[in-house]
């Protein structure tokens, strides 16, 4: 149980284009989902917290107009990287928290390469 | 100073060894403690979840929390090459919503 999927697992896009990443909780409902980015050999950096049906809360230094987050249902959150640039290339990981529970379960991550 | 400190390693051990991974933290408000395992280019996998001080065992894994020393540990018995990964500690304050604070991760290599 507590499986989180992400799609796509790997995407290459050209500079200036937008990319959408999906995060799904497959066998549970997640009132809260989180988006992280991770650079090579570094730990996870929280970008934003997403609650179903409300606006996401972004961490300091994260541009909300660049990283659009939508949490339209209890099982799906999306992250759209708008006007992507090479410096946005990173590993993006989502996690989902069980409703009423404390644990976060992570997705397998999406590797974004912007050329 | 980071809120959560973790030796980055790499830590190299022979197969079958007992592995000890540790984190220290500075904020006494942390009450929930987790260990995640992350293989290269994969998402973190929750290994252990503990609340407050004490020990928790699950198979070859034992998590210890010493809140008085602000120190948590993960022990791996009979380590296997498949345990080679990066291990991340994470913790959460009880009244801070859901946000996790991560350590930087320790890279473990178990050699056959």
PDB file of C-alpha atoms in Angstrom:
ATOM      1  CA  UNK A   1       0.000   0.000   0.000  1.00  0.00           C
ATOM      2  CA  UNK A   2       0.844   3.751  -0.014  1.00  0.00           C
ATOM      3  CA  UNK A   3       2.158   3.874  -3.561  1.00  0.00           C
ATOM      4  CA  UNK A   4       2.870   7.172  -5.263  1.00  0.00           C
ATOM      5  CA  UNK A   5       3.524   7.402  -8.983  1.00  0.00           C
ATOM      6  CA  UNK A   6       4.962  10.156 -11.119  1.00  0.00           C
ATOM      7  CA  UNK A   7       4.734  10.750 -14.821  1.00  0.00           C
ATOM      8  CA  UNK A   8       6.844  11.169 -16.806  1.00  0.00           C
ATOM      9  CA  UNK A   9       9.904   9.576 -15.229  1.00  0.00           C
ATOM     10  CA  UNK A  10      12.215  11.463 -17.562  1.00  0.00           C
ATOM     11  CA  UNK A  11      11.633  14.409 -19.863  1.00  0.00           C
ATOM     12  CA  UNK A  12      13.819  16.494 -22.117  1.00  0.00           C
ATOM     13  CA  UNK A  13      12.501  19.814 -23.319  1.00  0.00           C
ATOM     14  CA  UNK A  14      13.783  22.869 -25.089  1.00  0.00           C
ATOM     15  CA  UNK A  15      14.451  26.128 -23.325  1.00  0.00           C
ATOM     16  CA  UNK A  16      11.347  28.311 -23.203  1.00  0.00           C
ATOM     17  CA  UNK A  17       8.810  25.514 -23.278  1.00  0.00           C
ATOM     18  CA  UNK A  18       6.608  24.307 -20.412  1.00  0.00           C
ATOM     19  CA  UNK A  19       6.581  20.876 -18.859  1.00  0.00           C
ATOM     20  CA  UNK A  20       3.887  19.265 -16.738  1.00  0.00           C
ATOM     21  CA  UNK A  21       4.697  16.573 -14.169  1.00  0.00           C
ATOM     22  CA  UNK A  22       1.946  14.481 -12.600  1.00  0.00           C
ATOM     23  CA  UNK A  23       1.960  12.982  -9.127  1.00  0.00           C
ATOM     24  CA  UNK A  24      -0.655  10.395  -8.187  1.00  0.00           C
ATOM     25  CA  UNK A  25      -1.410   8.518  -4.997  1.00  0.00           C
ATOM     26  CA  UNK A  26      -2.511   5.135  -6.324  1.00  0.00           C
ATOM     27  CA  UNK A  27      -4.078   3.407  -3.351  1.00  0.00           C
ATOM     28  CA  UNK A  28      -4.854   6.118  -0.851  1.00  0.00           C
ATOM     29  CA  UNK A  29      -6.257   9.593  -0.632  1.00  0.00           C
ATOM     30  CA  UNK A  30      -3.784  12.374  -0.029  1.00  0.00           C
ATOM     31  CA  UNK A  31      -5.082  15.653   1.287  1.00  0.00           C
ATOM     32  CA  UNK A  32      -1.565  17.043   1.156  1.00  0.00           C
ATOM     33  CA  UNK A  33       1.128  16.572  -1.449  1.00  0.00           C
ATOM     34  CA  UNK A  34       4.615  18.032  -1.527  1.00  0.00           C
ATOM     35  CA  UNK A  35       6.968  18.918  -4.335  1.00  0.00           C
ATOM     36  CA  UNK A  36      10.742  18.706  -3.919  1.00  0.00           C
ATOM     37  CA  UNK A  37      13.695  19.192  -6.161  1.00  0.00           C
ATOM     38  CA  UNK A  38      17.009  17.455  -5.744  1.00  0.00           C
ATOM     39  CA  UNK A  39      20.326  18.309  -7.328  1.00  0.00           C
ATOM     40  CA  UNK A  40      22.981  15.598  -7.771  1.00  0.00           C
ATOM     41  CA  UNK A  41      24.434  14.375  -4.489  1.00  0.00           C
ATOM     42  CA  UNK A  42      22.317  16.796  -2.510  1.00  0.00           C
ATOM     43  CA  UNK A  43      19.344  16.328  -0.252  1.00  0.00           C
ATOM     44  CA  UNK A  44      15.746  17.143  -1.074  1.00  0.00           C
ATOM     45  CA  UNK A  45      14.667  20.769  -1.098  1.00  0.00           C
ATOM     46  CA  UNK A  46      11.005  21.425  -0.440  1.00  0.00           C
ATOM     47  CA  UNK A  47       9.500  23.643  -3.116  1.00  0.00           C
ATOM     48  CA  UNK A  48       5.857  23.787  -2.138  1.00  0.00           C
ATOM     49  CA  UNK A  49       3.080  22.181  -0.162  1.00  0.00           C
ATOM     50  CA  UNK A  50      -0.137  21.453  -1.993  1.00  0.00           C
ATOM     51  CA  UNK A  51      -3.488  20.926  -0.317  1.00  0.00           C
ATOM     52  CA  UNK A  52      -6.405  19.559  -2.272  1.00  0.00           C
ATOM     53  CA  UNK A  53      -8.735  22.284  -3.413  1.00  0.00           C
ATOM     54  CA  UNK A  54      -6.624  25.217  -2.267  1.00  0.00           C
ATOM     55  CA  UNK A  55      -3.634  27.209  -3.429  1.00  0.00           C
ATOM     56  CA  UNK A  56      -0.184  25.791  -2.885  1.00  0.00           C
ATOM     57  CA  UNK A  57       2.157  27.223  -0.286  1.00  0.00           C
ATOM     58  CA  UNK A  58       5.570  27.944  -1.728  1.00  0.00           C
ATOM     59  CA  UNK A  59       8.862  27.935   0.120  1.00  0.00           C
ATOM     60  CA  UNK A  60      10.943  31.066   0.224  1.00  0.00           C
ATOM     61  CA  UNK A  61      12.827  31.623  -2.999  1.00  0.00           C
ATOM     62  CA  UNK A  62      10.559  29.445  -5.142  1.00  0.00           C
ATOM     63  CA  UNK A  63       8.819  31.378  -7.913  1.00  0.00           C
ATOM     64  CA  UNK A  64       5.150  30.503  -7.841  1.00  0.00           C
ATOM     65  CA  UNK A  65       4.570  31.884 -11.328  1.00  0.00           C
ATOM     66  CA  UNK A  66       7.272  29.639 -12.707  1.00  0.00           C
ATOM     67  CA  UNK A  67       6.364  26.479 -10.838  1.00  0.00           C
ATOM     68  CA  UNK A  68       2.601  26.145 -11.111  1.00  0.00           C
ATOM     69  CA  UNK A  69       1.043  23.596  -8.816  1.00  0.00           C
ATOM     70  CA  UNK A  70      -2.478  22.256  -9.073  1.00  0.00           C
ATOM     71  CA  UNK A  71      -4.019  19.782  -6.636  1.00  0.00           C
ATOM     72  CA  UNK A  72      -7.406  19.180  -8.178  1.00  0.00           C
ATOM     73  CA  UNK A  73      -8.268  15.902  -6.492  1.00  0.00           C
ATOM     74  CA  UNK A  74      -7.309  13.770  -3.504  1.00  0.00           C
ATOM     75  CA  UNK A  75      -5.147  11.579  -5.719  1.00  0.00           C
ATOM     76  CA  UNK A  76      -3.560  13.964  -8.214  1.00  0.00           C
ATOM     77  CA  UNK A  77      -1.246  16.947  -8.060  1.00  0.00           C
ATOM     78  CA  UNK A  78       0.568  18.488 -10.998  1.00  0.00           C
ATOM     79  CA  UNK A  79       3.674  20.642 -11.230  1.00  0.00           C
ATOM     80  CA  UNK A  80       4.118  22.726 -14.372  1.00  0.00           C
ATOM     81  CA  UNK A  81       7.518  24.236 -15.007  1.00  0.00           C
ATOM     82  CA  UNK A  82       6.794  27.229 -17.221  1.00  0.00           C
ATOM     83  CA  UNK A  83       9.289  28.751 -19.635  1.00  0.00           C
ATOM     84  CA  UNK A  84      11.885  26.228 -18.594  1.00  0.00           C
ATOM     85  CA  UNK A  85      15.568  27.110 -18.665  1.00  0.00           C
ATOM     86  CA  UNK A  86      18.649  24.909 -18.366  1.00  0.00           C
ATOM     87  CA  UNK A  87      19.052  25.873 -14.706  1.00  0.00           C
ATOM     88  CA  UNK A  88      15.655  24.244 -14.055  1.00  0.00           C
ATOM     89  CA  UNK A  89      17.178  20.888 -14.962  1.00  0.00           C
ATOM     90  CA  UNK A  90      16.872  18.772 -11.856  1.00  0.00           C
ATOM     91  CA  UNK A  91      15.237  15.757 -10.267  1.00  0.00           C
ATOM     92  CA  UNK A  92      11.698  16.621  -9.165  1.00  0.00           C
ATOM     93  CA  UNK A  93      10.091  14.406  -6.544  1.00  0.00           C
ATOM     94  CA  UNK A  94       6.598  14.525  -5.118  1.00  0.00           C
ATOM     95  CA  UNK A  95       5.344  13.015  -1.904  1.00  0.00           C
ATOM     96  CA  UNK A  96       1.896  12.424  -0.533  1.00  0.00           C
ATOM     97  CA  UNK A  97       0.725  12.332   3.033  1.00  0.00           C
ATOM     98  CA  UNK A  98      -1.945   9.950   4.203  1.00  0.00           C
ATOM     99  CA  UNK A  99      -5.049  11.738   5.368  1.00  0.00           C
ATOM    100  CA  UNK A 100      -4.850  11.786   9.168  1.00  0.00           C
ATOM    101  CA  UNK A 101      -1.389  10.205   9.182  1.00  0.00           C
ATOM    102  CA  UNK A 102       2.098  11.598   9.589  1.00  0.00           C
ATOM    103  CA  UNK A 103       4.102   9.617   7.077  1.00  0.00           C
ATOM    104  CA  UNK A 104       5.000  10.948   3.660  1.00  0.00           C
ATOM    105  CA  UNK A 105       5.371   8.547   0.776  1.00  0.00           C
ATOM    106  CA  UNK A 106       7.507   9.584  -2.136  1.00  0.00           C
ATOM    107  CA  UNK A 107       7.096   9.119  -5.836  1.00  0.00           C
ATOM    108  CA  UNK A 108       9.920   7.732  -7.986  1.00  0.00           C
ATOM    109  CA  UNK A 109      10.899  11.186  -9.235  1.00  0.00           C
ATOM    110  CA  UNK A 110      11.008  12.908 -12.610  1.00  0.00           C
ATOM    111  CA  UNK A 111      14.273  13.846 -14.208  1.00  0.00           C
ATOM    112  CA  UNK A 112      13.934  17.073 -16.175  1.00  0.00           C
ATOM    113  CA  UNK A 113      16.596  18.107 -18.650  1.00  0.00           C
ATOM    114  CA  UNK A 114      16.214  21.466 -20.349  1.00  0.00           C
ATOM    115  CA  UNK A 115      18.360  21.959 -23.428  1.00  0.00           C
TER     116      UNK A 115
ATOM    117  CA  UNK B   1      24.388  25.723  11.086  1.00  0.00           C
ATOM    118  CA  UNK B   2      21.877  23.327   9.555  1.00  0.00           C
ATOM    119  CA  UNK B   3      18.951  22.169  11.657  1.00  0.00           C
ATOM    120  CA  UNK B   4      19.770  18.544  10.863  1.00  0.00           C
ATOM    121  CA  UNK B   5      23.324  17.322  10.373  1.00  0.00           C
ATOM    122  CA  UNK B   6      24.240  14.068   8.709  1.00  0.00           C
ATOM    123  CA  UNK B   7      27.659  12.791   7.676  1.00  0.00           C
ATOM    124  CA  UNK B   8      27.602  12.553   3.873  1.00  0.00           C
ATOM    125  CA  UNK B   9      29.968   9.602   3.728  1.00  0.00           C
ATOM    126  CA  UNK B  10      30.544   7.616   1.689  1.00  0.00           C
ATOM    127  CA  UNK B  11      30.513   4.826   4.219  1.00  0.00           C
ATOM    128  CA  UNK B  12      31.985   1.614   2.863  1.00  0.00           C
ATOM    129  CA  UNK B  13      31.484  -1.669   4.727  1.00  0.00           C
ATOM    130  CA  UNK B  14      31.892  -5.368   3.891  1.00  0.00           C
ATOM    131  CA  UNK B  15      28.843  -7.534   3.381  1.00  0.00           C
ATOM    132  CA  UNK B  16      27.459  -8.825   6.682  1.00  0.00           C
ATOM    133  CA  UNK B  17      28.696  -5.880   8.734  1.00  0.00           C
ATOM    134  CA  UNK B  18      26.529  -3.904  11.135  1.00  0.00           C
ATOM    135  CA  UNK B  19      26.015  -0.404   9.826  1.00  0.00           C
ATOM    136  CA  UNK B  20      25.377   2.609  12.025  1.00  0.00           C
ATOM    137  CA  UNK B  21      23.965   5.768  10.474  1.00  0.00           C
ATOM    138  CA  UNK B  22      23.407   8.878  12.532  1.00  0.00           C
ATOM    139  CA  UNK B  23      21.880  12.333  12.537  1.00  0.00           C
ATOM    140  CA  UNK B  24      22.068  15.153  15.022  1.00  0.00           C
ATOM    141  CA  UNK B  25      19.657  18.017  15.227  1.00  0.00           C
ATOM    142  CA  UNK B  26      19.407  21.317  16.982  1.00  0.00           C
ATOM    143  CA  UNK B  27      15.672  21.934  17.361  1.00  0.00           C
ATOM    144  CA  UNK B  28      14.227  20.266  20.441  1.00  0.00           C
ATOM    145  CA  UNK B  29      10.721  20.670  19.004  1.00  0.00           C
ATOM    146  CA  UNK B  30      11.221  17.774  16.595  1.00  0.00           C
ATOM    147  CA  UNK B  31       9.120  14.829  17.724  1.00  0.00           C
ATOM    148  CA  UNK B  32       8.639  12.632  14.655  1.00  0.00           C
ATOM    149  CA  UNK B  33      11.671  10.965  13.124  1.00  0.00           C
ATOM    150  CA  UNK B  34      12.017   9.077   9.882  1.00  0.00           C
ATOM    151  CA  UNK B  35      14.631   7.251   7.886  1.00  0.00           C
ATOM    152  CA  UNK B  36      14.403   7.034   4.123  1.00  0.00           C
ATOM    153  CA  UNK B  37      16.474   4.978   1.693  1.00  0.00           C
ATOM    154  CA  UNK B  38      17.106   6.423  -1.744  1.00  0.00           C
ATOM    155  CA  UNK B  39      18.620   4.492  -4.601  1.00  0.00           C
ATOM    156  CA  UNK B  40      20.303   6.435  -7.367  1.00  0.00           C
ATOM    157  CA  UNK B  41      17.800   8.279  -9.559  1.00  0.00           C
ATOM    158  CA  UNK B  42      14.854   7.010  -7.541  1.00  0.00           C
ATOM    159  CA  UNK B  43      12.520   8.578  -5.008  1.00  0.00           C
ATOM    160  CA  UNK B  44      13.111   8.075  -1.272  1.00  0.00           C
ATOM    161  CA  UNK B  45      11.539   5.006   0.318  1.00  0.00           C
ATOM    162  CA  UNK B  46      10.294   5.215   3.896  1.00  0.00           C
ATOM    163  CA  UNK B  47      12.144   2.693   6.077  1.00  0.00           C
ATOM    164  CA  UNK B  48      11.368   3.655   9.647  1.00  0.00           C
ATOM    165  CA  UNK B  49       9.021   6.082  11.369  1.00  0.00           C
ATOM    166  CA  UNK B  50       9.286   6.765  15.086  1.00  0.00           C
ATOM    167  CA  UNK B  51       7.712   9.147  17.516  1.00  0.00           C
ATOM    168  CA  UNK B  52       9.714  10.688  20.360  1.00  0.00           C
ATOM    169  CA  UNK B  53      12.494   8.800  22.155  1.00  0.00           C
ATOM    170  CA  UNK B  54      13.021   5.055  22.076  1.00  0.00           C
ATOM    171  CA  UNK B  55      13.825   2.163  19.798  1.00  0.00           C
ATOM    172  CA  UNK B  56      11.951   0.575  16.937  1.00  0.00           C
ATOM    173  CA  UNK B  57      12.916  -2.602  15.144  1.00  0.00           C
ATOM    174  CA  UNK B  58      11.807  -3.863  11.752  1.00  0.00           C
ATOM    175  CA  UNK B  59      13.635  -6.861  10.361  1.00  0.00           C
ATOM    176  CA  UNK B  60      17.301  -5.988   9.943  1.00  0.00           C
ATOM    177  CA  UNK B  61      16.665  -2.315  10.713  1.00  0.00           C
ATOM    178  CA  UNK B  62      16.605  -0.658  14.142  1.00  0.00           C
ATOM    179  CA  UNK B  63      15.888   3.018  14.663  1.00  0.00           C
ATOM    180  CA  UNK B  64      16.903   4.771  17.871  1.00  0.00           C
ATOM    181  CA  UNK B  65      15.933   8.215  19.035  1.00  0.00           C
ATOM    182  CA  UNK B  66      17.613   9.992  21.936  1.00  0.00           C
ATOM    183  CA  UNK B  67      15.855  13.306  22.334  1.00  0.00           C
ATOM    184  CA  UNK B  68      17.962  14.319  25.327  1.00  0.00           C
ATOM    185  CA  UNK B  69      21.056  14.231  23.118  1.00  0.00           C
ATOM    186  CA  UNK B  70      19.216  15.304  19.946  1.00  0.00           C
ATOM    187  CA  UNK B  71      20.620  12.257  18.224  1.00  0.00           C
ATOM    188  CA  UNK B  72      19.005   9.591  16.078  1.00  0.00           C
ATOM    189  CA  UNK B  73      20.462   6.414  14.643  1.00  0.00           C
ATOM    190  CA  UNK B  74      19.630   3.726  12.143  1.00  0.00           C
ATOM    191  CA  UNK B  75      21.306   0.349  12.500  1.00  0.00           C
ATOM    192  CA  UNK B  76      21.389  -2.182   9.707  1.00  0.00           C
ATOM    193  CA  UNK B  77      22.300  -5.736  10.671  1.00  0.00           C
ATOM    194  CA  UNK B  78      23.768  -8.278   8.280  1.00  0.00           C
ATOM    195  CA  UNK B  79      24.213  -5.620   5.609  1.00  0.00           C
ATOM    196  CA  UNK B  80      23.772  -6.684   1.992  1.00  0.00           C
ATOM    197  CA  UNK B  81      25.045  -5.182  -1.271  1.00  0.00           C
ATOM    198  CA  UNK B  82      21.424  -4.314  -2.019  1.00  0.00           C
ATOM    199  CA  UNK B  83      21.518  -1.964   0.983  1.00  0.00           C
ATOM    200  CA  UNK B  84      23.921   0.256  -0.952  1.00  0.00           C
ATOM    201  CA  UNK B  85      22.057   3.536  -1.267  1.00  0.00           C
ATOM    202  CA  UNK B  86      21.798   6.990   0.250  1.00  0.00           C
ATOM    203  CA  UNK B  87      20.068   7.097   3.615  1.00  0.00           C
ATOM    204  CA  UNK B  88      18.230  10.261   4.577  1.00  0.00           C
ATOM    205  CA  UNK B  89      17.049  11.120   8.038  1.00  0.00           C
ATOM    206  CA  UNK B  90      14.044  13.415   8.333  1.00  0.00           C
ATOM    207  CA  UNK B  91      12.120  14.911  11.184  1.00  0.00           C
ATOM    208  CA  UNK B  92       9.032  16.909  11.851  1.00  0.00           C
ATOM    209  CA  UNK B  93       7.729  19.148  14.604  1.00  0.00           C
ATOM    210  CA  UNK B  94       4.386  18.149  15.938  1.00  0.00           C
ATOM    211  CA  UNK B  95       2.870  21.566  15.475  1.00  0.00           C
ATOM    212  CA  UNK B  96       4.451  22.574  12.169  1.00  0.00           C
ATOM    213  CA  UNK B  97       1.983  21.017   9.811  1.00  0.00           C
ATOM    214  CA  UNK B  98       3.536  18.477   7.559  1.00  0.00           C
ATOM    215  CA  UNK B  99       6.900  19.883   6.661  1.00  0.00           C
ATOM    216  CA  UNK B 100       9.830  17.518   6.925  1.00  0.00           C
ATOM    217  CA  UNK B 101      13.358  18.706   7.609  1.00  0.00           C
ATOM    218  CA  UNK B 102      15.898  16.437   5.947  1.00  0.00           C
ATOM    219  CA  UNK B 103      19.484  15.649   6.692  1.00  0.00           C
ATOM    220  CA  UNK B 104      21.871  15.796   3.780  1.00  0.00           C
ATOM    221  CA  UNK B 105      21.995  12.016   3.391  1.00  0.00           C
ATOM    222  CA  UNK B 106      24.711   9.418   3.946  1.00  0.00           C
ATOM    223  CA  UNK B 107      25.884   7.336   1.016  1.00  0.00           C
ATOM    224  CA  UNK B 108      26.392   3.702   2.016  1.00  0.00           C
ATOM    225  CA  UNK B 109      28.302   1.143  -0.007  1.00  0.00           C
ATOM    226  CA  UNK B 110      28.179  -2.506   1.021  1.00  0.00           C
ATOM    227  CA  UNK B 111      30.878  -4.500  -0.731  1.00  0.00           C
ATOM    228  CA  UNK B 112      30.376  -8.205  -1.452  1.00  0.00           C
TER     229      UNK B 112
END
